[in-house]
PDB file of C-alpha atoms in Angstrom:
ATOM      1  CA  SER A   1     162.753 177.015 145.272  1.00 77.00           C
ATOM      2  CA  ILE A   2     159.778 177.653 143.022  1.00 90.00           C
ATOM      3  CA  TRP A   3     157.427 176.252 145.668  1.00 94.00           C
ATOM      4  CA  LEU A   4     158.701 178.733 148.248  1.00 97.00           C
ATOM      5  CA  HIS A   5     158.208 181.487 145.689  1.00 96.00           C
ATOM      6  CA  VAL A   6     154.639 180.330 145.127  1.00 95.00           C
ATOM      7  CA  LEU A   7     153.951 179.994 148.881  1.00 97.00           C
ATOM      8  CA  PHE A   8     155.259 183.480 149.638  1.00 97.00           C
ATOM      9  CA  GLY A   9     153.474 184.885 146.584  1.00 97.00           C
ATOM     10  CA  VAL A  10     150.130 183.429 147.664  1.00 97.00           C
ATOM     11  CA  THR A  11     150.658 184.966 151.110  1.00 97.00           C
ATOM     12  CA  TRP A  12     151.577 188.360 149.637  1.00 97.00           C
ATOM     13  CA  ILE A  13     148.712 188.533 147.142  1.00 97.00           C
ATOM     14  CA  GLY A  14     146.262 187.083 149.667  1.00 97.00           C
ATOM     15  CA  LEU A  15     147.107 189.840 152.132  1.00 97.00           C
ATOM     16  CA  LEU A  16     146.936 192.433 149.352  1.00 97.00           C
ATOM     17  CA  TYR A  17     143.401 191.294 148.556  1.00 97.00           C
ATOM     18  CA  TYR A  18     142.543 191.158 152.275  1.00 97.00           C
ATOM     19  CA  PHE A  19     143.566 194.795 152.702  1.00 95.00           C
ATOM     20  CA  ASN A  20     141.693 196.013 149.644  1.00 95.00           C
ATOM     21  CA  PHE A  21     138.533 193.924 149.853  1.00 96.00           C
ATOM     22  CA  VAL A  22     138.149 193.253 153.594  1.00 95.00           C
ATOM     23  CA  GLN A  23     140.084 195.606 155.866  1.00 92.00           C
ATOM     24  CA  VAL A  24     139.521 198.939 154.082  1.00 90.00           C
ATOM     25  CA  PRO A  25     135.733 198.452 153.866  1.00 91.00           C
ATOM     26  CA  ALA A  26     135.668 197.155 157.470  1.00 90.00           C
ATOM     27  CA  LEU A  27     137.510 200.256 158.689  1.00 86.00           C
ATOM     28  CA  ALA A  28     135.035 202.462 156.846  1.00 86.00           C
ATOM     29  CA  ASP A  29     132.144 200.602 158.496  1.00 88.00           C
ATOM     30  CA  ALA A  30     133.815 200.869 161.909  1.00 86.00           C
ATOM     31  CA  LEU A  31     134.283 204.625 161.478  1.00 84.00           C
ATOM     32  CA  ALA A  32     130.625 205.039 160.505  1.00 86.00           C
ATOM     33  CA  ASP A  33     129.297 202.960 163.432  1.00 86.00           C
ATOM     34  CA  GLU A  34     128.699 205.480 166.208  1.00 85.00           C
ATOM     35  CA  GLY A  35     127.741 202.854 168.788  1.00 83.00           C
ATOM     36  CA  GLY A  36     130.391 200.307 167.841  1.00 78.00           C
ATOM     37  CA  PRO A  37     133.920 199.753 169.078  1.00 77.00           C
ATOM     38  CA  GLY A  38     135.427 201.961 166.370  1.00 76.00           C
ATOM     39  CA  PRO A  39     138.386 201.215 164.120  1.00 77.00           C
ATOM     40  CA  ALA A  40     141.003 201.074 166.905  1.00 81.00           C
ATOM     41  CA  ALA A  41     141.017 197.288 167.187  1.00 80.00           C
ATOM     42  CA  ILE A  42     141.789 196.886 163.502  1.00 86.00           C
ATOM     43  CA  GLY A  43     144.106 199.879 163.188  1.00 86.00           C
ATOM     44  CA  LYS A  44     146.032 199.230 166.383  1.00 86.00           C
ATOM     45  CA  TYR A  45     146.197 195.435 166.553  1.00 88.00           C
ATOM     46  CA  VAL A  46     145.294 193.754 163.262  1.00 91.00           C
ATOM     47  CA  ALA A  47     146.685 196.111 160.616  1.00 92.00           C
ATOM     48  CA  PRO A  48     150.267 196.407 161.941  1.00 93.00           C
ATOM     49  CA  ARG A  49     150.576 192.613 162.229  1.00 95.00           C
ATOM     50  CA  ALA A  50     149.030 192.044 158.800  1.00 96.00           C
ATOM     51  CA  LEU A  51     151.304 194.720 157.313  1.00 96.00           C
ATOM     52  CA  LEU A  52     154.363 192.995 158.796  1.00 97.00           C
ATOM     53  CA  TRP A  53     153.362 189.710 157.158  1.00 98.00           C
ATOM     54  CA  PHE A  54     152.553 191.632 153.964  1.00 98.00           C
ATOM     55  CA  ARG A  55     155.991 193.276 153.789  1.00 98.00           C
ATOM     56  CA  MET A  56     157.852 190.093 154.657  1.00 98.00           C
ATOM     57  CA  ALA A  57     155.852 188.049 152.131  1.00 98.00           C
ATOM     58  CA  ALA A  58     156.560 190.670 149.453  1.00 98.00           C
ATOM     59  CA  ALA A  59     160.297 190.581 150.159  1.00 98.00           C
ATOM     60  CA  ALA A  60     160.399 186.780 150.397  1.00 98.00           C
ATOM     61  CA  THR A  61     158.428 186.435 147.159  1.00 98.00           C
ATOM     62  CA  TRP A  62     160.790 188.727 145.289  1.00 98.00           C
ATOM     63  CA  LEU A  63     163.937 187.167 146.751  1.00 98.00           C
ATOM     64  CA  THR A  64     162.881 183.585 146.047  1.00 98.00           C
ATOM     65  CA  GLY A  65     161.806 184.614 142.546  1.00 97.00           C
ATOM     66  CA  ALA A  66     165.158 186.306 141.944  1.00 97.00           C
ATOM     67  CA  TRP A  67     166.951 183.223 143.219  1.00 97.00           C
ATOM     68  CA  ALA A  68     164.864 180.904 141.026  1.00 95.00           C
ATOM     69  CA  LEU A  69     165.637 183.085 137.992  1.00 95.00           C
ATOM     70  CA  SER A  70     169.336 183.197 138.826  1.00 96.00           C
ATOM     71  CA  ILE A  71     169.677 179.398 138.864  1.00 95.00           C
ATOM     72  CA  SER A  72     167.434 178.842 135.853  1.00 92.00           C
ATOM     73  CA  PRO A  73     169.170 177.985 132.582  1.00 90.00           C
ATOM     74  CA  GLN A  74     165.901 178.877 130.847  1.00 88.00           C
ATOM     75  CA  TYR A  75     165.747 182.470 132.126  1.00 92.00           C
ATOM     76  CA  GLY A  76     168.622 183.889 134.146  1.00 94.00           C
ATOM     77  CA  PHE A  77     168.189 186.871 136.456  1.00 96.00           C
ATOM     78  CA  ILE A  78     169.903 189.524 134.326  1.00 96.00           C
ATOM     79  CA  ASN A  79     168.511 188.207 131.038  1.00 95.00           C
ATOM     80  CA  THR A  80     164.988 188.218 132.454  1.00 95.00           C
ATOM     81  CA  PHE A  81     165.162 191.830 133.604  1.00 96.00           C
ATOM     82  CA  LEU A  82     166.731 192.897 130.304  1.00 96.00           C
ATOM     83  CA  PHE A  83     163.990 191.110 128.317  1.00 95.00           C
ATOM     84  CA  GLN A  84     166.650 188.825 126.842  1.00 95.00           C
ATOM     85  CA  ALA A  85     165.561 185.522 128.365  1.00 86.00           C
ATOM     86  CA  PRO A  86     165.443 182.862 125.658  1.00 77.00           C
ATOM     87  CA  ALA A  87     162.064 181.630 126.942  1.00 72.00           C
ATOM     88  CA  GLY A  88     160.309 184.863 125.982  1.00 83.00           C
ATOM     89  CA  ALA A  89     159.179 188.193 127.344  1.00 91.00           C
ATOM     90  CA  MET A  90     156.284 186.965 129.510  1.00 93.00           C
ATOM     91  CA  MET A  91     158.514 186.125 132.482  1.00 94.00           C
ATOM     92  CA  SER A  92     160.324 189.440 132.050  1.00 95.00           C
ATOM     93  CA  LEU A  93     157.052 191.318 132.113  1.00 95.00           C
ATOM     94  CA  GLY A  94     155.899 189.452 135.223  1.00 95.00           C
ATOM     95  CA  ALA A  95     159.238 189.965 136.973  1.00 96.00           C
ATOM     96  CA  TRP A  96     159.118 193.696 136.299  1.00 97.00           C
ATOM     97  CA  MET A  97     155.527 193.981 137.548  1.00 98.00           C
ATOM     98  CA  GLY A  98     156.482 192.063 140.692  1.00 98.00           C
ATOM     99  CA  THR A  99     159.442 194.393 141.190  1.00 98.00           C
ATOM    100  CA  ILE A 100     157.238 197.463 140.794  1.00 98.00           C
ATOM    101  CA  MET A 101     154.803 195.955 143.296  1.00 98.00           C
ATOM    102  CA  LEU A 102     157.653 195.299 145.758  1.00 98.00           C
ATOM    103  CA  PHE A 103     158.801 198.909 145.364  1.00 98.00           C
ATOM    104  CA  ASN A 104     155.258 200.110 146.017  1.00 98.00           C
ATOM    105  CA  VAL A 105     155.044 198.005 149.199  1.00 98.00           C
ATOM    106  CA  TRP A 106     158.301 199.123 150.766  1.00 98.00           C
ATOM    107  CA  VAL A 107     158.711 202.679 149.431  1.00 98.00           C
ATOM    108  CA  LEU A 108     155.151 203.965 149.039  1.00 98.00           C
ATOM    109  CA  ILE A 109     152.626 201.853 150.955  1.00 97.00           C
ATOM    110  CA  TRP A 110     154.496 201.056 154.185  1.00 97.00           C
ATOM    111  CA  PRO A 111     155.826 204.571 155.001  1.00 97.00           C
ATOM    112  CA  ASN A 112     152.380 206.031 154.342  1.00 97.00           C
ATOM    113  CA  GLN A 113     150.604 203.292 156.322  1.00 96.00           C
ATOM    114  CA  LYS A 114     152.836 204.011 159.329  1.00 96.00           C
ATOM    115  CA  ARG A 115     151.559 207.585 159.342  1.00 97.00           C
ATOM    116  CA  ALA A 116     147.957 206.619 158.549  1.00 94.00           C
ATOM    117  CA  LEU A 117     147.835 204.114 161.419  1.00 92.00           C
ATOM    118  CA  GLY A 118     149.559 206.431 163.890  1.00 92.00           C
ATOM    119  CA  ILE A 119     152.668 204.259 164.191  1.00 93.00           C
ATOM    120  CA  VAL A 120     154.573 207.406 163.202  1.00 95.00           C
ATOM    121  CA  GLU A 121     153.083 210.594 164.560  1.00 95.00           C
ATOM    122  CA  CYS A 122     152.159 213.388 162.196  1.00 97.00           C
ATOM    123  CA  ASP A 123     149.589 216.123 161.821  1.00 97.00           C
ATOM    124  CA  PRO A 124     146.017 215.167 160.807  1.00 96.00           C
ATOM    125  CA  ASP A 125     146.361 216.530 157.266  1.00 98.00           C
ATOM    126  CA  LEU A 126     149.461 214.456 156.554  1.00 98.00           C
ATOM    127  CA  LYS A 127     147.798 211.429 158.178  1.00 96.00           C
ATOM    128  CA  ALA A 128     144.796 211.746 155.823  1.00 96.00           C
ATOM    129  CA  LYS A 129     147.028 212.315 152.794  1.00 98.00           C
ATOM    130  CA  SER A 130     149.174 209.313 153.752  1.00 98.00           C
ATOM    131  CA  ALA A 131     146.093 207.089 154.053  1.00 95.00           C
ATOM    132  CA  LYS A 132     145.008 208.084 150.542  1.00 97.00           C
ATOM    133  CA  THR A 133     148.496 207.532 149.108  1.00 98.00           C
ATOM    134  CA  ALA A 134     148.798 204.106 150.745  1.00 97.00           C
ATOM    135  CA  MET A 135     145.376 203.119 149.429  1.00 96.00           C
ATOM    136  CA  LEU A 136     146.174 204.369 145.912  1.00 97.00           C
ATOM    137  CA  PHE A 137     149.328 202.289 145.643  1.00 98.00           C
ATOM    138  CA  SER A 138     147.695 199.306 147.303  1.00 97.00           C
ATOM    139  CA  ARG A 139     144.966 199.479 144.669  1.00 97.00           C
ATOM    140  CA  THR A 140     147.663 199.865 142.009  1.00 98.00           C
ATOM    141  CA  ASN A 141     149.268 196.650 143.245  1.00 98.00           C
ATOM    142  CA  THR A 142     145.881 194.927 143.207  1.00 97.00           C
ATOM    143  CA  LEU A 143     145.457 195.911 139.551  1.00 97.00           C
ATOM    144  CA  LEU A 144     149.002 194.799 138.697  1.00 98.00           C
ATOM    145  CA  SER A 145     148.589 191.459 140.471  1.00 97.00           C
ATOM    146  CA  LEU A 146     146.417 189.813 137.814  1.00 96.00           C
ATOM    147  CA  PRO A 147     148.571 190.610 134.751  1.00 97.00           C
ATOM    148  CA  MET A 148     151.677 189.798 136.815  1.00 96.00           C
ATOM    149  CA  LEU A 149     150.289 186.387 137.767  1.00 94.00           C
ATOM    150  CA  PHE A 150     149.118 185.768 134.206  1.00 94.00           C
ATOM    151  CA  SER A 151     152.568 186.624 132.834  1.00 93.00           C
ATOM    152  CA  MET A 152     154.338 184.243 135.183  1.00 88.00           C
ATOM    153  CA  VAL A 153     151.877 181.397 134.668  1.00 88.00           C
ATOM    154  CA  ALA A 154     151.911 181.909 130.908  1.00 89.00           C
ATOM    155  CA  ALA A 155     155.719 181.940 130.850  1.00 87.00           C
ATOM    156  CA  GLN A 156     155.788 178.594 132.642  1.00 81.00           C
ATOM    157  CA  ASN A 157     152.921 176.904 130.841  1.00 83.00           C
ATOM    158  CA  LEU A 158     152.525 178.363 127.369  1.00 76.00           C
ATOM    159  CA  TYR A 159     156.142 178.307 126.186  1.00 63.00           C
TER     160      TYR A 159
END
């Protein structure tokens, strides 16, 4: 159970870092390269597939984490989210950050990415605004990822 959570989490965070540190700069370079192939290959073929894996890894990470908490006598699902787990608040903090990150993926990043990538048609102004919103919340998740990981590792290893 915990190993599936870790596997899905590594996939989710790995893709998060890929988007923020590889794909976004590569798209900017592709847009600036007048003689190159342009960003269509990434935006049309790579990004939608990577975003599918990203969303599924986020959901699988959260679900396996919730399941692991629910069967844990040390934490418990409800106790963890209410900051009442006997093992301390670190797991609670990490679980809440992971939940916020999941919300960002499904409610803020994905709907905006669909417009930014042209999967859902919209006017150019909304497309540009959606790209900025998706990037903002993707960067937010990147910033949350380190304290979230620290909280979960600390909860397992320091207490």
